[in-house]
Structure formats: structure tokens, C-alpha cells
Amino acid sequence: MDRLEKIKRHAALFDDMASHVGVDLQEAAIKGALRRDEISDAVVRCSGCLQPARCALRMKSAEAQDDGAPIYCRNAELLKRLEAQV
């Protein structure tokens, strides 16, 4: 996978994880709870994850719908903060 494809994949994973935990990233940005640089930093953090396939499978699982971001998620703290603000 080339670098651009990897960034696109992880941008989608980050957006999907946010939706999974109940955070609308666009709404958070509009409300000022999420800055543009935080989004790009989150995608970069996500792209360093060693478990993207596990992450994608977890979000498809009905059992994990209310668990929030998994402990191994590099953006768990950000997502938890956004959950509380939005």
C-alpha cells in the first residue's frame, strides 16, 4: 500500500471510529471542539496503528457498539474528550 492510500485508509478509519463512538467530526469542528490540526494529527496517529484490520472488524461487530474506542486506539483520549463536548 502506498503512502497516500495508507493515509486515506486511516482517515476513513478515524472517521468511522468517531461515528462508532457517537462523535460527528464535522459537527465537532463546526462547534469549535475540534481544530483542523487535531484532525490531521489524529489521522497521523491512526496511521501508526499496528491493528487497523482489527479496528475495522471491531466497528462492524454489534457487540462493540457501546464500548467506545478500544484501549489500543491511539485516538481514544481525543474521542473521549469529543464525546463529552459534543
Short mmCIF file of N, CA, C and O in Angstrom, two decimals:
data_model
loop_
_atom_site.label_atom_id
_atom_site.label_comp_id
_atom_site.label_asym_id
_atom_site.label_seq_id
_atom_site.Cartn_x
_atom_site.Cartn_y
_atom_site.Cartn_z
N MET A 1 0.85 -1.17 0.00
CA MET A 1 0.00 0.00 0.00
C MET A 1 0.90 1.23 0.00
O MET A 1 1.80 1.35 0.82
N ASP A 2 0.62 2.15 -0.92
CA ASP A 2 1.45 3.35 -0.94
C ASP A 2 1.01 4.32 0.16
O ASP A 2 -0.03 4.13 0.79
N ARG A 3 1.81 5.34 0.36
CA ARG A 3 1.60 6.27 1.48
C ARG A 3 0.24 6.98 1.42
O ARG A 3 -0.45 7.11 2.43
N LEU A 4 -0.14 7.45 0.23
CA LEU A 4 -1.41 8.15 0.09
C LEU A 4 -2.59 7.23 0.39
O LEU A 4 -3.53 7.62 1.09
N GLU A 5 -2.53 6.00 -0.08
CA GLU A 5 -3.59 5.03 0.21
C GLU A 5 -3.67 4.76 1.70
O GLU A 5 -4.77 4.64 2.26
N LYS A 6 -2.52 4.67 2.34
CA LYS A 6 -2.50 4.42 3.78
C LYS A 6 -3.15 5.59 4.54
O LYS A 6 -3.96 5.36 5.45
N ILE A 7 -2.83 6.81 4.17
CA ILE A 7 -3.42 7.98 4.83
C ILE A 7 -4.93 8.00 4.61
O ILE A 7 -5.70 8.24 5.55
N LYS A 8 -5.37 7.72 3.39
CA LYS A 8 -6.81 7.69 3.11
C LYS A 8 -7.51 6.61 3.94
O LYS A 8 -8.59 6.83 4.47
N ARG A 9 -6.87 5.44 4.02
CA ARG A 9 -7.46 4.35 4.80
C ARG A 9 -7.62 4.75 6.26
O ARG A 9 -8.65 4.52 6.88
N HIS A 10 -6.58 5.37 6.82
CA HIS A 10 -6.64 5.73 8.23
C HIS A 10 -7.53 6.94 8.49
O HIS A 10 -8.12 7.04 9.57
N ALA A 11 -7.65 7.82 7.52
CA ALA A 11 -8.61 8.93 7.66
C ALA A 11 -10.02 8.35 7.75
O ALA A 11 -10.83 8.78 8.59
N ALA A 12 -10.30 7.36 6.92
CA ALA A 12 -11.61 6.71 6.95
C ALA A 12 -11.81 5.94 8.26
O ALA A 12 -12.90 6.00 8.85
N LEU A 13 -10.77 5.24 8.71
CA LEU A 13 -10.88 4.51 9.99
C LEU A 13 -11.14 5.47 11.15
O LEU A 13 -11.96 5.19 12.03
N PHE A 14 -10.44 6.60 11.17
CA PHE A 14 -10.64 7.58 12.25
C PHE A 14 -12.07 8.12 12.21
O PHE A 14 -12.75 8.19 13.24
N ASP A 15 -12.55 8.45 11.02
CA ASP A 15 -13.92 8.96 10.88
C ASP A 15 -14.93 7.88 11.29
O ASP A 15 -15.89 8.17 12.01
N ASP A 16 -14.68 6.65 10.87
CA ASP A 16 -15.58 5.55 11.24
C ASP A 16 -15.58 5.31 12.75
O ASP A 16 -16.63 5.06 13.35
N MET A 17 -14.40 5.38 13.37
CA MET A 17 -14.32 5.17 14.83
C MET A 17 -15.06 6.29 15.55
O MET A 17 -15.76 6.05 16.54
N ALA A 18 -14.89 7.50 15.08
CA ALA A 18 -15.60 8.63 15.69
C ALA A 18 -17.11 8.39 15.61
O ALA A 18 -17.82 8.53 16.61
N SER A 19 -17.59 8.02 14.44
CA SER A 19 -19.03 7.72 14.28
C SER A 19 -19.44 6.57 15.19
O SER A 19 -20.51 6.60 15.80
N HIS A 20 -18.59 5.57 15.28
CA HIS A 20 -18.85 4.38 16.11
C HIS A 20 -19.08 4.76 17.56
O HIS A 20 -19.93 4.17 18.23
N VAL A 21 -18.33 5.74 18.05
CA VAL A 21 -18.48 6.15 19.46
C VAL A 21 -19.45 7.31 19.62
O VAL A 21 -19.62 7.84 20.71
N GLY A 22 -20.09 7.73 18.51
CA GLY A 22 -21.11 8.76 18.60
C GLY A 22 -20.63 10.18 18.39
O GLY A 22 -21.30 11.13 18.81
N VAL A 23 -19.48 10.35 17.77
CA VAL A 23 -18.93 11.68 17.53
C VAL A 23 -19.01 12.00 16.04
O VAL A 23 -18.52 11.24 15.22
N ASP A 24 -19.64 13.11 15.73
CA ASP A 24 -19.68 13.60 14.35
C ASP A 24 -18.53 14.60 14.22
O ASP A 24 -18.57 15.69 14.80
N LEU A 25 -17.48 14.21 13.50
CA LEU A 25 -16.29 15.06 13.40
C LEU A 25 -16.59 16.41 12.77
O LEU A 25 -16.05 17.43 13.18
N GLN A 26 -17.46 16.42 11.76
CA GLN A 26 -17.80 17.69 11.11
C GLN A 26 -18.51 18.61 12.10
O GLN A 26 -18.20 19.79 12.20
N GLU A 27 -19.46 18.08 12.85
CA GLU A 27 -20.17 18.87 13.85
C GLU A 27 -19.20 19.37 14.93
O GLU A 27 -19.27 20.52 15.36
N ALA A 28 -18.28 18.50 15.36
CA ALA A 28 -17.30 18.90 16.38
C ALA A 28 -16.43 20.04 15.87
O ALA A 28 -16.13 20.98 16.62
N ALA A 29 -16.05 19.98 14.61
CA ALA A 29 -15.23 21.05 14.03
C ALA A 29 -16.02 22.35 13.93
O ALA A 29 -15.51 23.43 14.25
N ILE A 30 -17.26 22.26 13.50
CA ILE A 30 -18.10 23.45 13.36
C ILE A 30 -18.32 24.11 14.72
O ILE A 30 -18.28 25.34 14.83
N LYS A 31 -18.50 23.30 15.75
CA LYS A 31 -18.73 23.83 17.10
C LYS A 31 -17.44 24.32 17.77
O LYS A 31 -17.47 24.87 18.85
N GLY A 32 -16.30 24.07 17.13
CA GLY A 32 -15.03 24.52 17.69
C GLY A 32 -14.42 23.56 18.69
O GLY A 32 -13.42 23.88 19.33
N ALA A 33 -15.00 22.37 18.82
CA ALA A 33 -14.46 21.38 19.75
C ALA A 33 -13.28 20.62 19.15
O ALA A 33 -12.53 19.96 19.87
N LEU A 34 -13.10 20.73 17.85
CA LEU A 34 -12.04 20.02 17.14
C LEU A 34 -11.42 20.94 16.11
O LEU A 34 -12.10 21.43 15.21
N ARG A 35 -10.12 21.19 16.26
CA ARG A 35 -9.40 22.04 15.32
C ARG A 35 -8.91 21.23 14.13
O ARG A 35 -8.72 20.02 14.22
N ARG A 36 -8.68 21.90 13.02
CA ARG A 36 -8.20 21.25 11.81
C ARG A 36 -6.90 20.48 12.05
O ARG A 36 -6.74 19.36 11.59
N ASP A 37 -5.97 21.09 12.81
CA ASP A 37 -4.70 20.40 13.07
C ASP A 37 -4.90 19.16 13.93
O ASP A 37 -4.15 18.20 13.82
N GLU A 38 -5.92 19.15 14.78
CA GLU A 38 -6.20 17.96 15.58
C GLU A 38 -6.68 16.80 14.69
O GLU A 38 -6.36 15.64 14.97
N ILE A 39 -7.40 17.13 13.64
CA ILE A 39 -7.87 16.10 12.72
C ILE A 39 -6.68 15.47 11.99
O ILE A 39 -6.54 14.24 11.94
N SER A 40 -5.81 16.31 11.46
CA SER A 40 -4.65 15.77 10.74
C SER A 40 -3.73 15.00 11.69
O SER A 40 -3.21 13.94 11.33
N ASP A 41 -3.55 15.51 12.91
CA ASP A 41 -2.73 14.79 13.89
C ASP A 41 -3.35 13.43 14.23
O ASP A 41 -2.63 12.44 14.38
N ALA A 42 -4.67 13.39 14.33
CA ALA A 42 -5.36 12.14 14.65
C ALA A 42 -5.18 11.12 13.52
O ALA A 42 -4.96 9.92 13.79
N VAL A 43 -5.25 11.56 12.29
CA VAL A 43 -5.05 10.66 11.15
C VAL A 43 -3.61 10.13 11.15
O VAL A 43 -3.38 8.93 10.93
N VAL A 44 -2.65 10.99 11.44
CA VAL A 44 -1.26 10.54 11.50
C VAL A 44 -1.08 9.52 12.63
O VAL A 44 -0.43 8.49 12.45
N ARG A 45 -1.68 9.79 13.81
CA ARG A 45 -1.59 8.83 14.91
C ARG A 45 -2.21 7.49 14.49
O ARG A 45 -1.65 6.42 14.73
N CYS A 46 -3.36 7.56 13.87
CA CYS A 46 -4.05 6.35 13.42
C CYS A 46 -3.19 5.58 12.42
O CYS A 46 -3.14 4.34 12.46
N SER A 47 -2.51 6.29 11.54
CA SER A 47 -1.71 5.61 10.52
C SER A 47 -0.53 4.85 11.12
O SER A 47 0.04 3.98 10.48
N GLY A 48 -0.19 5.15 12.37
CA GLY A 48 0.87 4.42 13.05
C GLY A 48 0.36 3.18 13.80
O GLY A 48 1.14 2.45 14.38
N CYS A 49 -0.93 2.96 13.76
CA CYS A 49 -1.53 1.81 14.45
C CYS A 49 -1.11 0.51 13.78
O CYS A 49 -1.05 0.41 12.56
N LEU A 50 -0.84 -0.47 14.60
CA LEU A 50 -0.45 -1.78 14.10
C LEU A 50 -1.64 -2.73 13.94
O LEU A 50 -1.47 -3.87 13.53
N GLN A 51 -2.86 -2.24 14.27
CA GLN A 51 -4.03 -3.12 14.24
C GLN A 51 -5.21 -2.55 13.45
O GLN A 51 -6.35 -2.62 13.90
N PRO A 52 -4.98 -1.97 12.28
CA PRO A 52 -6.11 -1.38 11.55
C PRO A 52 -7.17 -2.40 11.12
O PRO A 52 -8.36 -2.08 11.13
N ALA A 53 -6.77 -3.61 10.79
CA ALA A 53 -7.75 -4.62 10.41
C ALA A 53 -8.63 -5.00 11.61
O ALA A 53 -9.86 -5.14 11.48
N ARG A 54 -8.01 -5.12 12.77
CA ARG A 54 -8.76 -5.43 14.00
C ARG A 54 -9.74 -4.30 14.31
O ARG A 54 -10.88 -4.53 14.71
N CYS A 55 -9.29 -3.09 14.12
CA CYS A 55 -10.12 -1.91 14.34
C CYS A 55 -11.35 -1.94 13.43
O CYS A 55 -12.48 -1.76 13.87
N ALA A 56 -11.13 -2.18 12.15
CA ALA A 56 -12.22 -2.22 11.18
C ALA A 56 -13.22 -3.32 11.52
O ALA A 56 -14.44 -3.11 11.45
N LEU A 57 -12.72 -4.49 11.91
CA LEU A 57 -13.60 -5.59 12.28
C LEU A 57 -14.41 -5.26 13.54
O LEU A 57 -15.59 -5.59 13.63
N ARG A 58 -13.76 -4.61 14.49
CA ARG A 58 -14.42 -4.25 15.74
C ARG A 58 -15.61 -3.33 15.48
O ARG A 58 -16.66 -3.49 16.09
N MET A 59 -15.44 -2.40 14.57
CA MET A 59 -16.53 -1.45 14.31
C MET A 59 -17.72 -2.12 13.61
O MET A 59 -18.83 -1.61 13.68
N LYS A 60 -17.48 -3.24 12.96
CA LYS A 60 -18.57 -3.98 12.32
C LYS A 60 -19.30 -4.88 13.30
O LYS A 60 -20.40 -5.35 13.03
N SER A 61 -18.71 -5.12 14.45
CA SER A 61 -19.27 -6.02 15.45
C SER A 61 -20.37 -5.31 16.23
O SER A 61 -20.17 -4.25 16.81
N ALA A 62 -21.52 -5.93 16.29
CA ALA A 62 -22.65 -5.36 17.04
C ALA A 62 -22.35 -5.33 18.53
O ALA A 62 -22.84 -4.46 19.25
N GLU A 63 -21.54 -6.26 19.02
CA GLU A 63 -21.26 -6.33 20.45
C GLU A 63 -20.43 -5.15 20.95
O GLU A 63 -20.46 -4.82 22.12
N ALA A 64 -19.68 -4.52 20.07
CA ALA A 64 -18.77 -3.45 20.49
C ALA A 64 -19.37 -2.06 20.28
O ALA A 64 -18.69 -1.07 20.42
N GLN A 65 -20.65 -1.97 19.99
CA GLN A 65 -21.26 -0.69 19.64
C GLN A 65 -21.18 0.35 20.76
O GLN A 65 -21.04 1.52 20.49
N ASP A 66 -21.30 -0.05 22.00
CA ASP A 66 -21.33 0.92 23.10
C ASP A 66 -20.07 0.93 23.95
O ASP A 66 -20.05 1.52 25.01
N ASP A 67 -19.03 0.31 23.46
CA ASP A 67 -17.81 0.20 24.25
C ASP A 67 -16.88 1.39 24.12
O ASP A 67 -15.90 1.48 24.84
N GLY A 68 -17.14 2.28 23.22
CA GLY A 68 -16.20 3.38 22.96
C GLY A 68 -15.01 2.88 22.16
O GLY A 68 -14.99 1.76 21.67
N ALA A 69 -14.02 3.72 22.04
CA ALA A 69 -12.82 3.34 21.30
C ALA A 69 -12.06 2.27 22.08
O ALA A 69 -12.01 2.30 23.30
N PRO A 70 -11.46 1.33 21.37
CA PRO A 70 -10.70 0.28 22.07
C PRO A 70 -9.47 0.87 22.76
O PRO A 70 -8.96 1.92 22.38
N ILE A 71 -8.98 0.15 23.74
CA ILE A 71 -7.85 0.62 24.54
C ILE A 71 -6.61 0.85 23.69
O ILE A 71 -5.80 1.72 23.99
N TYR A 72 -6.45 0.10 22.62
CA TYR A 72 -5.27 0.25 21.77
C TYR A 72 -5.40 1.41 20.78
O TYR A 72 -4.44 1.73 20.09
N CYS A 73 -6.55 2.06 20.73
CA CYS A 73 -6.75 3.18 19.80
C CYS A 73 -5.87 4.36 20.19
O CYS A 73 -5.91 4.83 21.33
N ARG A 74 -5.12 4.84 19.25
CA ARG A 74 -4.22 5.96 19.50
C ARG A 74 -4.97 7.28 19.63
O ARG A 74 -4.38 8.30 19.98
N ASN A 75 -6.25 7.27 19.33
CA ASN A 75 -7.05 8.48 19.43
C ASN A 75 -8.16 8.36 20.49
O ASN A 75 -9.08 9.16 20.51
N ALA A 76 -8.04 7.37 21.36
CA ALA A 76 -9.08 7.14 22.37
C ALA A 76 -9.31 8.36 23.25
O ALA A 76 -10.46 8.72 23.52
N GLU A 77 -8.25 9.01 23.69
CA GLU A 77 -8.41 10.19 24.56
C GLU A 77 -9.11 11.33 23.83
O GLU A 77 -10.00 11.98 24.39
N LEU A 78 -8.71 11.57 22.59
CA LEU A 78 -9.35 12.62 21.79
C LEU A 78 -10.83 12.32 21.61
O LEU A 78 -11.68 13.19 21.80
N LEU A 79 -11.14 11.10 21.25
CA LEU A 79 -12.54 10.73 21.03
C LEU A 79 -13.35 10.83 22.32
O LEU A 79 -14.50 11.28 22.29
N LYS A 80 -12.77 10.45 23.43
CA LYS A 80 -13.47 10.55 24.72
C LYS A 80 -13.75 12.02 25.04
O LYS A 80 -14.84 12.37 25.49
N ARG A 81 -12.77 12.89 24.79
CA ARG A 81 -12.98 14.33 25.02
C ARG A 81 -14.09 14.86 24.13
O ARG A 81 -14.97 15.60 24.59
N LEU A 82 -14.08 14.46 22.88
CA LEU A 82 -15.10 14.93 21.95
C LEU A 82 -16.49 14.41 22.32
O LEU A 82 -17.48 15.13 22.18
N GLU A 83 -16.56 13.18 22.80
CA GLU A 83 -17.85 12.63 23.26
C GLU A 83 -18.45 13.51 24.33
O GLU A 83 -19.65 13.75 24.34
N ALA A 84 -17.63 13.99 25.24
CA ALA A 84 -18.09 14.80 26.35
C ALA A 84 -18.48 16.21 25.92
O ALA A 84 -19.33 16.85 26.55
N GLN A 85 -17.86 16.71 24.85
CA GLN A 85 -18.10 18.09 24.41
C GLN A 85 -19.23 18.24 23.40
O GLN A 85 -19.79 19.32 23.29
N VAL A 86 -19.48 17.22 22.65
CA VAL A 86 -20.46 17.38 21.56
C VAL A 86 -21.78 16.77 21.92
O VAL A 86 -22.01 16.03 22.72
#
